[in-house]
Structures are given as structure tokens and as C-alpha cells.
Coordinates of C-alpha atoms and ligand atoms in Angstrom, one line a residue:
X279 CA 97.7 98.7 83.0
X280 CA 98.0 101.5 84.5
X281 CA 97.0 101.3 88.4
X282 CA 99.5 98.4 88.6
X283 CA 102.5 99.6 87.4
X284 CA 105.0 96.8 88.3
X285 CA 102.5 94.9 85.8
X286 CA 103.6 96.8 83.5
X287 CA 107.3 96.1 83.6
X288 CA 108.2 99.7 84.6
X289 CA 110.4 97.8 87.7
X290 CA 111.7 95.1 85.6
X291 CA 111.2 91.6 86.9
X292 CA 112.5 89.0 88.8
X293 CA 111.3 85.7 89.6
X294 CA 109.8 86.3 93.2
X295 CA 108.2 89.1 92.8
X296 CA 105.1 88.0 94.6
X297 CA 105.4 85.0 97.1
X298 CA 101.8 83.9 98.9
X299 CA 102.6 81.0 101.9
X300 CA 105.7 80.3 100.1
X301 CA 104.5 80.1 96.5
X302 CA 105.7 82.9 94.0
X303 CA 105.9 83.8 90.8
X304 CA 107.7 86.9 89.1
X305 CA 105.3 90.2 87.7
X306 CA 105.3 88.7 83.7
X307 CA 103.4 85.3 84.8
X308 CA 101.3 87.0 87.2
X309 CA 100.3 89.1 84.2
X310 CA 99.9 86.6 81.9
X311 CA 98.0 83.9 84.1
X312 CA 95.5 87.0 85.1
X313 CA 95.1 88.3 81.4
X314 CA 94.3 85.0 80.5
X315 CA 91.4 85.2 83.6
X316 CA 90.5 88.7 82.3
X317 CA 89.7 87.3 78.6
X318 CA 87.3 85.2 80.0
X319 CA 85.3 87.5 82.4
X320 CA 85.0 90.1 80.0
X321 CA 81.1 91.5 80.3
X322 CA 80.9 89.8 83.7
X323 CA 78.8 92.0 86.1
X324 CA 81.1 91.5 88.9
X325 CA 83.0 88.7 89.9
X326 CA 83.1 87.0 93.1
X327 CA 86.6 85.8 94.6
X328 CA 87.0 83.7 97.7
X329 CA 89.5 85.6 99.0
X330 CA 91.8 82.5 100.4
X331 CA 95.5 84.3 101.0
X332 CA 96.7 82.5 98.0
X333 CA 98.5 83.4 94.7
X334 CA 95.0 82.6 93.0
X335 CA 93.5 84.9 94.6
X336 CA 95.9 87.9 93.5
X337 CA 95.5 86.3 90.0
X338 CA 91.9 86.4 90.1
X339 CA 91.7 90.1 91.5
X340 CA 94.3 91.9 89.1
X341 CA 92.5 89.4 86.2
X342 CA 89.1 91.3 87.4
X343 CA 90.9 94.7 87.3
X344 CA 91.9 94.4 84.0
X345 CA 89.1 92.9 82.1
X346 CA 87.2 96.2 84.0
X347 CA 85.1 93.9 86.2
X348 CA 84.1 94.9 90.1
X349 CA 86.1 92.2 92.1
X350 CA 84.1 91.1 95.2
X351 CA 86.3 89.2 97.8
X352 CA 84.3 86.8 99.5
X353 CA 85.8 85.8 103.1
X354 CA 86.8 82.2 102.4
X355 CA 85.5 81.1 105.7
X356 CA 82.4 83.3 105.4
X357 CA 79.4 81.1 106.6
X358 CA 75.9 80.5 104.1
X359 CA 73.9 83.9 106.0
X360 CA 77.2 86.4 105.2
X361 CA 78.1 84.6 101.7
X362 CA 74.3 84.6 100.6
X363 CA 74.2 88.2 101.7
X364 CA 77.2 89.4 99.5
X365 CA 76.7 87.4 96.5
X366 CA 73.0 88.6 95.8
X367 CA 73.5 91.8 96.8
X368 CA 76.4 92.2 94.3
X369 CA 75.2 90.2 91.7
X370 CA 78.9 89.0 91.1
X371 CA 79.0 85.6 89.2
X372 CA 81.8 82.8 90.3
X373 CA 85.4 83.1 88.5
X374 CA 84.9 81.7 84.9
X375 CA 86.0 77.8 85.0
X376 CA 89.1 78.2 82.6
X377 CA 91.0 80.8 81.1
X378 CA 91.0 82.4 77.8
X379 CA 93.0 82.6 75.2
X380 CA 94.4 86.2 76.2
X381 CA 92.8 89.0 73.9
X382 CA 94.4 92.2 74.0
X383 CA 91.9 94.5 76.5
X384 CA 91.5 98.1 76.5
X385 CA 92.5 99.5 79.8
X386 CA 89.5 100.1 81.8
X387 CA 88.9 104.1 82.8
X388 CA 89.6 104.8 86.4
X389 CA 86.9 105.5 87.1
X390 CA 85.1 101.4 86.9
X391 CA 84.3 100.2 89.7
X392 CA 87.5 98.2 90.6
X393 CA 86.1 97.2 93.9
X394 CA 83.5 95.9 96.2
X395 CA 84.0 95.2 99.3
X396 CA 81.7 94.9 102.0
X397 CA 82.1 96.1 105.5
X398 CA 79.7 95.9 108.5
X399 CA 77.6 99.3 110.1
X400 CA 75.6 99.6 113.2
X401 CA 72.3 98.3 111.8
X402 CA 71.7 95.4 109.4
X403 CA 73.7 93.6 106.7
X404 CA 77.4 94.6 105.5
X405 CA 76.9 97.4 103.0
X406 CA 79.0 96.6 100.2
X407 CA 81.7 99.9 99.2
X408 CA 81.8 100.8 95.4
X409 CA 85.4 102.4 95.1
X410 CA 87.3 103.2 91.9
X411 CA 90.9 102.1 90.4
X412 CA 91.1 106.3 90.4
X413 CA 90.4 106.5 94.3
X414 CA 92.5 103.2 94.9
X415 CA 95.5 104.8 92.8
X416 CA 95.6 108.1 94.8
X417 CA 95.7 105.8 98.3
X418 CA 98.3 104.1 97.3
X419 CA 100.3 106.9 95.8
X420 CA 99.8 108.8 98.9
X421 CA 101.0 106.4 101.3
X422 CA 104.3 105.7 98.8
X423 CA 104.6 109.2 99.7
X424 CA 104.4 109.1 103.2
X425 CA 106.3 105.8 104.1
X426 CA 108.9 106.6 101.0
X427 CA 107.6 103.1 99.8
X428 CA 109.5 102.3 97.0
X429 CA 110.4 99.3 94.4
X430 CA 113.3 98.8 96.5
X431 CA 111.0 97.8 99.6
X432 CA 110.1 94.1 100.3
X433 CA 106.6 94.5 101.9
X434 CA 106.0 91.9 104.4
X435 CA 102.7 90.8 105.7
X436 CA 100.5 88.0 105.9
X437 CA 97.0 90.1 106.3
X438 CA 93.6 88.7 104.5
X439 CA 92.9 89.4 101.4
X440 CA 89.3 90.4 101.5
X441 CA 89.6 93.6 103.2
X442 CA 91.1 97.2 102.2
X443 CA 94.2 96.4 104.6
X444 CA 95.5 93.1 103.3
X445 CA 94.2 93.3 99.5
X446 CA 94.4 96.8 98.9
X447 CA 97.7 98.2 100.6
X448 CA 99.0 94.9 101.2
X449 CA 98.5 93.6 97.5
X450 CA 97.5 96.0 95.0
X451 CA 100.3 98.8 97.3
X452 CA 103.1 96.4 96.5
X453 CA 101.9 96.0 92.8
X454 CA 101.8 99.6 92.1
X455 CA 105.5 100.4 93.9
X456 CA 106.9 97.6 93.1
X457 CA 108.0 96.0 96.2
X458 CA 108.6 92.9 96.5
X459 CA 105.7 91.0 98.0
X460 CA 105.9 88.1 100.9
X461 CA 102.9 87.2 101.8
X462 CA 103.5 84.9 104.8
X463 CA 99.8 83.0 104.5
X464 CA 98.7 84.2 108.3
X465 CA 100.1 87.3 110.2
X466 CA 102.4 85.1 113.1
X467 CA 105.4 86.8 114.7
X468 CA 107.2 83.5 113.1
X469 CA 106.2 83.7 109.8
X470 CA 107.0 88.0 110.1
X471 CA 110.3 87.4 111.5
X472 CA 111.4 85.1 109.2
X473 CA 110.0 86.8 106.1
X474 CA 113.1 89.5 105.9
X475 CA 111.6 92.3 104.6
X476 CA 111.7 96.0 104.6
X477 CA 108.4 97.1 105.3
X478 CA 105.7 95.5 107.4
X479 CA 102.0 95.7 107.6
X480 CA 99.9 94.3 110.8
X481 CA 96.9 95.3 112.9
X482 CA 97.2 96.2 116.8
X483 CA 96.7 92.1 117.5
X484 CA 99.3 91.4 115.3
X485 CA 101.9 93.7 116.9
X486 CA 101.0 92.8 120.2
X487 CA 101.6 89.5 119.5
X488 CA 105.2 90.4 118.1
X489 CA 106.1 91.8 121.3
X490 CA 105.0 88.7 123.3
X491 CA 108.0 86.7 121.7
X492 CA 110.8 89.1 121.9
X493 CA 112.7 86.5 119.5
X494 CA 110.3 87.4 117.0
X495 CA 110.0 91.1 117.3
X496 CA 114.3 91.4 117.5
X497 CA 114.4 89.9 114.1
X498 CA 112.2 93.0 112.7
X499 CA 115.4 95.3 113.4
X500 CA 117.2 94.9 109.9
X501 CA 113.3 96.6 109.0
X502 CA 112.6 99.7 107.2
X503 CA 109.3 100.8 109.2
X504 CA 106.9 98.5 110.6
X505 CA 103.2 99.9 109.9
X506 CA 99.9 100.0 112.5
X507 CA 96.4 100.5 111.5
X508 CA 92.8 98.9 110.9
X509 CA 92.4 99.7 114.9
X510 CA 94.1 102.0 117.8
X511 CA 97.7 100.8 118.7
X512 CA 98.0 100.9 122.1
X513 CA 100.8 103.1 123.6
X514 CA 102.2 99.6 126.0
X515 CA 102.3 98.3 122.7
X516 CA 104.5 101.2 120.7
X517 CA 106.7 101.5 123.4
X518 CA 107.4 98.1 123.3
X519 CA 107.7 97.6 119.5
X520 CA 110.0 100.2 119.7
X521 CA 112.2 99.2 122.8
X522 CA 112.3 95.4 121.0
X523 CA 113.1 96.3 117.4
X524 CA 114.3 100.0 117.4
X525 CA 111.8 101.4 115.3
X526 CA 108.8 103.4 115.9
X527 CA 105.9 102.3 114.6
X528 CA 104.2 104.4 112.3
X529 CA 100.4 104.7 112.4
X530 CA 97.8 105.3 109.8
X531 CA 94.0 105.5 110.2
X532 CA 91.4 104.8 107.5
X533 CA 88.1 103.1 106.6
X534 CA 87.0 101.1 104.0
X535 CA 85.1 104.1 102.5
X536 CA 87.9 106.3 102.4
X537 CA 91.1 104.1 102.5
X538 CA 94.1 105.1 104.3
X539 CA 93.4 109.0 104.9
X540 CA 96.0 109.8 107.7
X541 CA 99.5 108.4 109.3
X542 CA 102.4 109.5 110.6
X543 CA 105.1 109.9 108.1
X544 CA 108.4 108.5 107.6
X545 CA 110.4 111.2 107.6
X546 CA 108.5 112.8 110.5
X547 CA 107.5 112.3 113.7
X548 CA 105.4 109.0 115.6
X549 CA 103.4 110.0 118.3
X550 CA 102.1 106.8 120.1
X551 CA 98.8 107.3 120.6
X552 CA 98.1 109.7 117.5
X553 CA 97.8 108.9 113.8
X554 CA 99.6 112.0 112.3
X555 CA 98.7 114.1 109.4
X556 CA 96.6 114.0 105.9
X557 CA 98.2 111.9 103.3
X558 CA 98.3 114.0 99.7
X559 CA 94.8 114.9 98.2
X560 CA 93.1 114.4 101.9
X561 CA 91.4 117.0 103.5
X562 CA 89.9 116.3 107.7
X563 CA 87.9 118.6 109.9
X564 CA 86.0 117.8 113.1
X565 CA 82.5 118.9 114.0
X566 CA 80.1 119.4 117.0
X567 CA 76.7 117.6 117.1
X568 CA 75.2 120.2 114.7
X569 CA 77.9 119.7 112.1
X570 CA 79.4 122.7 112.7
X571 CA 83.4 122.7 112.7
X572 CA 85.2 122.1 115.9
X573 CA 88.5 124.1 117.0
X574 CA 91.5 121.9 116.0
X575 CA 93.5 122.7 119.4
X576 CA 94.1 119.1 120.8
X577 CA 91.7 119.2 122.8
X578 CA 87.9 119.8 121.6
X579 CA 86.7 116.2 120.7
X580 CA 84.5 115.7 117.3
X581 CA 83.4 113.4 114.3
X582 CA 86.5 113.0 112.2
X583 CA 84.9 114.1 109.0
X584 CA 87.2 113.7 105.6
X585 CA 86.8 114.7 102.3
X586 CA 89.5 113.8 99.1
X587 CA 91.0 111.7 96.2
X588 CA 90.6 108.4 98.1
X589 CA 87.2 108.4 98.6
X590 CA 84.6 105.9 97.8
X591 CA 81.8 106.0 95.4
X592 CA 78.5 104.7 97.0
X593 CA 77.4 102.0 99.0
X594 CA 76.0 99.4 96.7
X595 CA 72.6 99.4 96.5
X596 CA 72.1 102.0 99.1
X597 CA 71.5 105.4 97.9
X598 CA 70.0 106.5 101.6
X599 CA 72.9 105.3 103.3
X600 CA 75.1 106.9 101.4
X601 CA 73.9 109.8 101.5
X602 CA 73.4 109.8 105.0
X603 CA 77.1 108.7 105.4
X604 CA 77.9 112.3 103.8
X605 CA 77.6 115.7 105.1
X606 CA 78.0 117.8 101.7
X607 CA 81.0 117.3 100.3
X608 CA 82.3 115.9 103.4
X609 CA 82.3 112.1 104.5
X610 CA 81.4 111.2 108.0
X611 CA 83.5 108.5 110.0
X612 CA 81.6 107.8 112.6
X613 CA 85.0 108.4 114.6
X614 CA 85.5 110.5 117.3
X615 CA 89.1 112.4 117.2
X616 CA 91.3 115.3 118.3
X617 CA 93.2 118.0 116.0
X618 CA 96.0 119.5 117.3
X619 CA 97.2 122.8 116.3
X620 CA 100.3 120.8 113.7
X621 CA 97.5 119.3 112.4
X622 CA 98.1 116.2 114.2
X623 CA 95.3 113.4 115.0
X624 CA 93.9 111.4 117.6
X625 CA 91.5 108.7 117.5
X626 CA 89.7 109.0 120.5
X627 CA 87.0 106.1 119.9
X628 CA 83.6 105.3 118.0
X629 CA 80.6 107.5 118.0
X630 CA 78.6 104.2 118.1
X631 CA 78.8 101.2 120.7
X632 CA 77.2 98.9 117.9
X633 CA 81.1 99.0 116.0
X634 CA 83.3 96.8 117.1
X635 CA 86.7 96.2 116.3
X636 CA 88.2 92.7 117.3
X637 CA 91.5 92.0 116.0
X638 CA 91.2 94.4 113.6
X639 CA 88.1 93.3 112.0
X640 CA 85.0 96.2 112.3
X641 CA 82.3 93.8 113.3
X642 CA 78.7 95.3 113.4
X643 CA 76.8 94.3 117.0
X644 CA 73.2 94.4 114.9
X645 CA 74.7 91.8 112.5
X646 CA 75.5 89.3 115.1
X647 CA 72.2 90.0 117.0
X648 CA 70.4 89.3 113.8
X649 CA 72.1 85.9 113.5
X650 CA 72.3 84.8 117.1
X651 CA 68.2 85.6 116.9
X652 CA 68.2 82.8 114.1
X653 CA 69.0 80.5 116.5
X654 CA 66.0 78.4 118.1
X655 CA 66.9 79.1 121.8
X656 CA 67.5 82.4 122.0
X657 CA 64.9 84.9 122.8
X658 CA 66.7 88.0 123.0
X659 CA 70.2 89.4 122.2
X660 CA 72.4 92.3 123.1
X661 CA 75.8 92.0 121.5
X662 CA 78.8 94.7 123.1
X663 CA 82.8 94.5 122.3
X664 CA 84.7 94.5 126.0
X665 CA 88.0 96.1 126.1
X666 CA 90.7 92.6 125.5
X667 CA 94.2 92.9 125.6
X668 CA 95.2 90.6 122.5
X669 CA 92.0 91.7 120.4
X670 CA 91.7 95.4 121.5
X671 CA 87.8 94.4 121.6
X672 CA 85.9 91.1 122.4
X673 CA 82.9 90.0 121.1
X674 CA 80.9 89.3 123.9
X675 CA 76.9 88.5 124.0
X676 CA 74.2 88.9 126.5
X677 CA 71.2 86.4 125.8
X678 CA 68.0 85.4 127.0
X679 CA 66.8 82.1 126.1
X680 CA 63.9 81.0 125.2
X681 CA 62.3 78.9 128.0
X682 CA 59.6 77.4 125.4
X683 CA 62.0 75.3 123.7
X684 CA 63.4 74.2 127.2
X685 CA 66.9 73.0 126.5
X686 CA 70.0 74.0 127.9
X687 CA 71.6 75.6 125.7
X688 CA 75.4 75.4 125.7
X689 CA 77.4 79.0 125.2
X690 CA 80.0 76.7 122.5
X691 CA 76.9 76.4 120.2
X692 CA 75.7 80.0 120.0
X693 CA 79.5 81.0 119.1
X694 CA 79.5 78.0 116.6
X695 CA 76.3 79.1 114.9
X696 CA 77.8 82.6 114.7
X697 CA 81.2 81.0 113.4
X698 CA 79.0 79.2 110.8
X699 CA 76.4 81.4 109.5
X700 CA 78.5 84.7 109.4
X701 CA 82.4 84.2 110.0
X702 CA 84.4 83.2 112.4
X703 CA 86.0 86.1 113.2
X704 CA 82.8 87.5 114.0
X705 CA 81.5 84.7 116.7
X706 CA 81.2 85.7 120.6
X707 CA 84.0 84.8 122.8
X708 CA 82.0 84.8 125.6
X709 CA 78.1 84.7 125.9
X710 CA 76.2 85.4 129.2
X711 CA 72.9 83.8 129.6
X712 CA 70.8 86.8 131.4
X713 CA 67.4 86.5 132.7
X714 CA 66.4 90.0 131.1
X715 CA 68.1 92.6 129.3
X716 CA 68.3 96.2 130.8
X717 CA 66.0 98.3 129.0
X718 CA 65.3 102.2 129.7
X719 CA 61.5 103.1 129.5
X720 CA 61.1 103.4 125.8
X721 CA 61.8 99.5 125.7
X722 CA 65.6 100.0 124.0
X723 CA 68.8 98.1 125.5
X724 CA 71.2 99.7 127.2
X725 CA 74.1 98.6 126.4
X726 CA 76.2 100.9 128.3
X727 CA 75.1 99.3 131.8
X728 CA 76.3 95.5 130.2
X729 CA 79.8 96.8 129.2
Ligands
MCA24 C1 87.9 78.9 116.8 N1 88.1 78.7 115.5 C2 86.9 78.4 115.1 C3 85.9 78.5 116.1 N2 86.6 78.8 117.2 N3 86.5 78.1 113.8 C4 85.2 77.8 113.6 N4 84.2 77.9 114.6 C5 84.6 78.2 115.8 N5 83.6 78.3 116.8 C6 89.4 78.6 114.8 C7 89.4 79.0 113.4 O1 89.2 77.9 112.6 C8 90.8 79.5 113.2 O2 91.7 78.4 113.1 C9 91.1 80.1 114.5 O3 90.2 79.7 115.4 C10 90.9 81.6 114.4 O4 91.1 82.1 115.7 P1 90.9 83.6 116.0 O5 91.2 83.7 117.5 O6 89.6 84.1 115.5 O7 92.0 84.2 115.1 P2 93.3 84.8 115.5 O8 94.5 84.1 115.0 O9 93.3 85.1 117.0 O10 93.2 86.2 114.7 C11 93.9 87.3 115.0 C12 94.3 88.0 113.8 C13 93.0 88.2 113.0 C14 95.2 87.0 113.0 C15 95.0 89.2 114.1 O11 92.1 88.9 113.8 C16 93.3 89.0 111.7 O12 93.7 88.5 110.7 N6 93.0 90.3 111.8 C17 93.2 91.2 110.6 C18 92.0 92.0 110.3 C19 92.1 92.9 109.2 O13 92.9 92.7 108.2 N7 91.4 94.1 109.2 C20 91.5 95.1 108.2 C21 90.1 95.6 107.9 P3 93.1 78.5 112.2 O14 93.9 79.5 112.8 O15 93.6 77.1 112.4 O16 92.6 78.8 110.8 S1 90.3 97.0 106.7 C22 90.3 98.4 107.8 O17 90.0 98.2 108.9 C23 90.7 99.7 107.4 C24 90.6 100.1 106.0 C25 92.1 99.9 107.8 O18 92.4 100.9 108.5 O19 92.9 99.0 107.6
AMP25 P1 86.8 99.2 108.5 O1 85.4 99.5 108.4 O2 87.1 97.8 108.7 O3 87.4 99.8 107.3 O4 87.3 99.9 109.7 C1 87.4 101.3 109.8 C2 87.5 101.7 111.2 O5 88.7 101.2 111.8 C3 87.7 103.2 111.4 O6 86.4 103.9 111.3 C4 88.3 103.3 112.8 O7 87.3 103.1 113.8 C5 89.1 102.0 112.9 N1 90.6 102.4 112.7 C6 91.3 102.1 111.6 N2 92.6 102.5 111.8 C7 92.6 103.0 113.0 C8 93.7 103.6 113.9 N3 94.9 103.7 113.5 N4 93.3 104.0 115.1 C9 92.1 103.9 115.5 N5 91.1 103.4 114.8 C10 91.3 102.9 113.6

């Protein structure tokens, strides 16, 4: 196939190719265990995969990408309200209960759907992101291109598998370069410093934590490049990285929409604090409130707009949105950057309070509302993200309860029946029983006077 060239035995083989909490197998049996999957969901819709970080997992995505079926991952831990959500909005069916006899499978166009993956907005349920094997192909190739990722790295990680960072760069990146893959099952300093690899994926959280155990972080010298992204490294943090393993990290910026569109190169230079340049076939302005383009001077703060090979097709079901989401030709983040005259960028924040970035995962406030409102007790809700040094953001809600139904109410259940219902990585850490929300005189929150 031709998105995942290491499948195809243009890198050879050998017998750890791809290694998921310390089980592997080499490129020919991953093949041939996931066209005997893809024989059997031929003429599926789309198929859902619960995206545990295993090697059944990867089997069961590449499986879906070449029988030319939309693989949904479903968060493993991804409670009945957020599951329920994502299955009947996608329509994808469970993974067939055995394997076929393998058939031989004309290789889908690149332009099928190869994904779905669902990511939270402001407002309501996660939309779920259509994007193409085409769009997937030119990501990957441009950040092999920036990074000079080769078949000679051994990518390192231990990222989930049901978002762009861990499953797309992390899995489908290492089976299009052909690196070697060690997947170390979760992202610990540990299981990162004993891996041995080259090249290294983690979110801010993850490298933070790599620089709370110096032992860790000094094994990462013999790396390559260690990679930031999903959420703003802070500089403490790059400094730090830099002063414990002697490399600069290099930082990329993208969205599930748009993959990776910008980073820092390999070959040139890593500002902390700024996300660098376009990768190939990506194009970026910034714009004013009225949409019209922003001076690139490193100064003048706008939306981040971006336009390119990598982009997305349309939110599923969701015409509206995605048209909204696009100003002509150009897509709108939703980000707020900088532009320097070199062409370097700046993440300077959100547009919207209602996004929230915890550990890397974009968690929508509305969403959490919603559920924490389908809990008897609680009246009303008003859900912010507070600054956190280990999580960049914390999920923290404000709530009144509901004096009708009279009993206290402890703050561990509301998290729990946030941790069940959605996921877990989405529950409150902290939740402040108020007596009354501040609201301006149109009746609306304000959220700006809880943070
Ligand atoms: C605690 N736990 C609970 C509860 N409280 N479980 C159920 N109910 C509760 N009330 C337990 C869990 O079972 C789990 O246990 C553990 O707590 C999880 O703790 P938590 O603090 O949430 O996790 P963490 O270890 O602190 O997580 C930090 C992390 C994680 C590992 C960095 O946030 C992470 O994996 N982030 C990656 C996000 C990511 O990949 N984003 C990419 C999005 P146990 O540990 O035993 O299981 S893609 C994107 O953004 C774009 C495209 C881009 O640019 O990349
Ligand atoms: P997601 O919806 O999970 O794909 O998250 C996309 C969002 O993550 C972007 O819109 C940014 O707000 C944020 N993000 C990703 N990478 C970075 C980065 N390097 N610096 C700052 N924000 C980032």
C-alpha cells in the first residue's frame, strides 16, 4: 500500500519492527495479520477500534486502511455518554470477529476516508474529523522533511492511539519512514529513557515530567531530537530539557483538522517559546476580527488561519460547522499567534476560554457542562481550565447544586461521573460548590471573573 511504505517492504524487515508495551512483531506479519482483518471488513461503513495502546490496535487500523474502510478510534477508557456519541454518529460497526482468508485488495484511492477521529469544540459533542490517506501522506512526508526522519530512526513514544499525535505521527509516521517503532505502553520518563531510541514524541506534560527525574531525561542524550507538540511548551521547560539532555527541543503546532502544519526544523533553529515555520505544502496568515490579513512583524496578534496538503475533509455530519470552520479557502484555528518577519510563529493562546488543553488532551468546557448537568445534584455548571504546572491546564468546575434533592454532594462523585460518562482524562480536578454563578446582564457566565 502505498501510504505505508515500510508495509510494503521498501525498508526491508526485521523482526522488531514495531514493539507496543513490549510486544513486537516485524513489518511482513503486521501486514499479513492486518490483511487478513482487511478481507473481512471489506464493505464495512467504518469500523470502530478501541484504541488500547496495543499491537492490536495498529493491526486493526492499517487492516481498516487497506480494506479502504474509515477507522474510528474509540478511547478505550471512553465512558457510555462519549462512546454512545462516537459510535452513532459514525455509524462504524465493531472489528469483524475473525479474520479472513486474505484476498488480494485493490489499493484504496487517497482520497477514502482513512480516518475519523473525533475531537471536542466549544459547544456540544466532539465533531468527528473526516481526513484522507492523501492529507495524512503529505503530513507525514512533511514532517520527514523537517525532522530528517528517516528508516534509520527508532521513534520512541508511548502516546495514545486515538488521537492524531500518538496514531497518526506516532504510528502511521513510523510506518511510512520506516523507523523502528517502540511504543512504550504509557509516556513515563522510565519507560522513555529506557526505550533507546532516536527520535522522541511527547506532549508538554510528558516533558515536564522528564525533567523532574534528571535520571530519566540524561538517558535521552544518545537521542536524535526529542519532539514537543499537542500544547505550548513552556520556556522553564525547554531550557531544562535542553540543559539535562543537550538537545533542543523541537516544536511543532497542529490540530486534528490540519495535522502537523508548523515546527521548527532540524536543521534550523529552536526558539523556545515559538513553533517555527510551515512544513512543505502549508501555507499560514493571520487576520484581524474582520478577517482581513494581519502584518507578520512579530508583533500584531491574530487567528492563525492555514490553508494546504494536510488539511481535513469535513466534519462528519456537519456541513455548518465546517463551513463555518473555513474562511474561503482558508481554515480557521481558533488560535491566536504571532508572525515574525522569517516567518516564524508564536502561539500566543486560544481565541475561546471554552478550549481547554490538559495534558495535552483539547477538552471542550460545554461537553463537560453537558455531562456534569446529567448529574441529579447539580443545578448549574461553569467549567474553566486554570493555568497547572504538570498539565499546562486543569479542569476545574464551578457548580451549584441543586437544594431540592438536598444531599451533600461530594466533589469525588461529580469528577467520577465525568470520569465515567465521558473519559477520564476529561473529569474535573477540582470542583467548587458556588452559591451562584457570575452572570453579566444578558443572563451568560462569565467565566473570565471565575479563572
Ligand atoms: C484518577 N484515575 C481515575 C480517576 N481518577 N480513573 C477513573 N476515574 C477517576 N475519577 C486514574 C486513571 O485510571 C489512570 O490510572 C490515571 O488516573 C490517569 O491519571 P491522569 O492524571 O489523568 O493521567 P496522567 O498520567 O497524569 O496523564 C498525563 C499524560 C496524559 C500521560 C501526559 O495526559 C496523556 O497521555 N496526554 C497525551 C494527550 C495527547 O496525546 N494529545 C494529542 C492530541 P492509570 O494510570 O493506572 O491508568 S492530538 C493534538 O493535539 C494535535 C493534533 C497535536 O498537535 O498533536
Ligand atoms: P487537537 O484538537 O487536540 O487537535 O488540538 C489542537 C490544538 O492544540 C491547537 O488548536 C492548539 O491550541 C493546541 N496546540 C497544538 N500544538 C501546540 C503547540 N506546539 N503550541 C501551542 N498550542 C498547541
Amino acid at each position: 500500500m502505498t501510504l505505508l511504505t515500510a508495509l510494503d517492504g521498501s525498508f526491508g524487515d526485521q523482526p522488531e519492527a514495531v514493539s507496543i508495551a513490549g510486544v513486537a512483531t516485524s513489518w511482513a506479519d503486521l501486514r499479513a495479520a492486518s490483511g487478513r482483518l482487511a478481507s473481512a471488513m471489506v464493505g464495512m461503513p467504518a469500523v470502530a477500534v478501541e484504541a488500547e495502546p496495543t499491537l492490536q490496535t495498529v493491526v486493526a487500523v492499517v487492516a481498516g486502511l487497506l480494506a479502504g474502510v474509515p477507522v474510528v478510534p474509540v478511547p478505550p477508557d471512553a465512558g457510555p455518554l462519549e462512546r454512545e456519541h462516537i459510535l452513532r454518529d459514525s455509524g462504524a460497526l465493531p472489528l469483524p470477529a475473525a479474520a479472513g482468508v486474505e484476498r488480494a485488495l485493490p489499493t484504496p484511492s487517497p482520497e477514502v476516508p482513512a480516518l475519523v477521529m473525533y475531537t471536542s469544540g466549544t459547544t456540544g459533542a466532539p465533531k468527528g474529523v473526516v481526513m484522507s490517506g492523501r492529507a495524512i501522506a503529505a503530513g507525514l512526508d512533511g514532517l520527514a522533511d523537517a525532522w530528517q526522519w528517516t528508516a534509520d530512526d527508532v521513534l520512541v513514544h508511548g502516546l495514545p492511539l486515538f488521537h492524531v499525535h500518538g496514531l497518526v505521527l506516532g504510528v502511521l509516521g513510523a510506518l511510512r519512514t520506516g523507523a523502528r517503532l517502540v511504543h512504550t505502553g504509557r509516556p513515563t520518563p522510565a519507560g522513555y529513557a529506557a526505550a533507546g531510541g532516536s527520535l522522541y514524541f511527547g506532549v508538554p506534560t510528558v516533558w515536564g515530567r522528564v525533567c523532574a527525574d534528571p535520571a530519566a531525561a540524561s538517558a535521552l542524550t544518545g537521542a536524535r531530537l526529542l519532539v514537543s507538540g499537542s500544547a505550548p511548551l513552556p520556556v522553564p521547560v525547554f531550557d531544562e530539557l535542553q540543559r539535562l539532555t543537550g538537545h533542543a527541543p523541537v516544536e511543532r503546532y497542529g490540530m486534528t483538522e490540519t495535522l502537523i502544519t508548523l515546527s521548527t526544523r532540524f536543521d534550523g533553529e529552536r526558539r523556545p517559546g515559538w513553533v517555527g515555520v510551515p512544513i512543505a505544502g502549508v501555507d499560514t496568515r493571520l487576520v484581524d476580527d474582520h478577517d482581513t490579513v494581519a502584518p507578520h512583524d512579530g508583533e500584531t496578534i491574530g487567528e492563525l488561519q492555514v490553508q494546504g496538503a494536510t488539511m481535513f475533509d469535513r466534519y462528519l455530519n456537519r456541513p455548518e460547522a465546517t463551513a463555518d470552520s473555513f474562511a474561503g479557502d482558508w481554515f480557521r484555528t481558533g488560535d491566536a499567534a504571532v508572525i515574525d518577519a522569517s516567518g516564524f510563529h508564536r502561539i500566543v493562546g486560544r481565541q475561546s476560554m471554552d478550549i481547554i488543553k490538559s495534558g495535552g488532551f483539547k477538552v471542550g468546557a460545554g461537553e463537560v457542562e453537558s455531562c456534569l448537568l446529567g448529574h441529579p445534584s447539580v443545578r448549574e455548571v461553569a467549567v474553566v481550565g486554570f493555568p497547572d504546572d504538570d498539565l499546562g491546564q486543569r479542569i476545574v468546575a464551578f457548580v451549584v447544586l441543586d437544594g431540592v434533592v438536598g444531599e451533600e454532594v461530594d466533589a469525588a462523585l461529580l469528577i467520577d461521573h465525568v470520569a465515567t460518562n465521558l473519559s477520564v482524562h476529561k473529569r474535573p480536578r477540582d470542583i467548587h460548590v458556588v452559591a451562584e454563578l457570575p452572570r453579566n446582564a444578558m443572563g451568560k457566565v462569565q467565566k473570565h471573573l471565575l479563572r
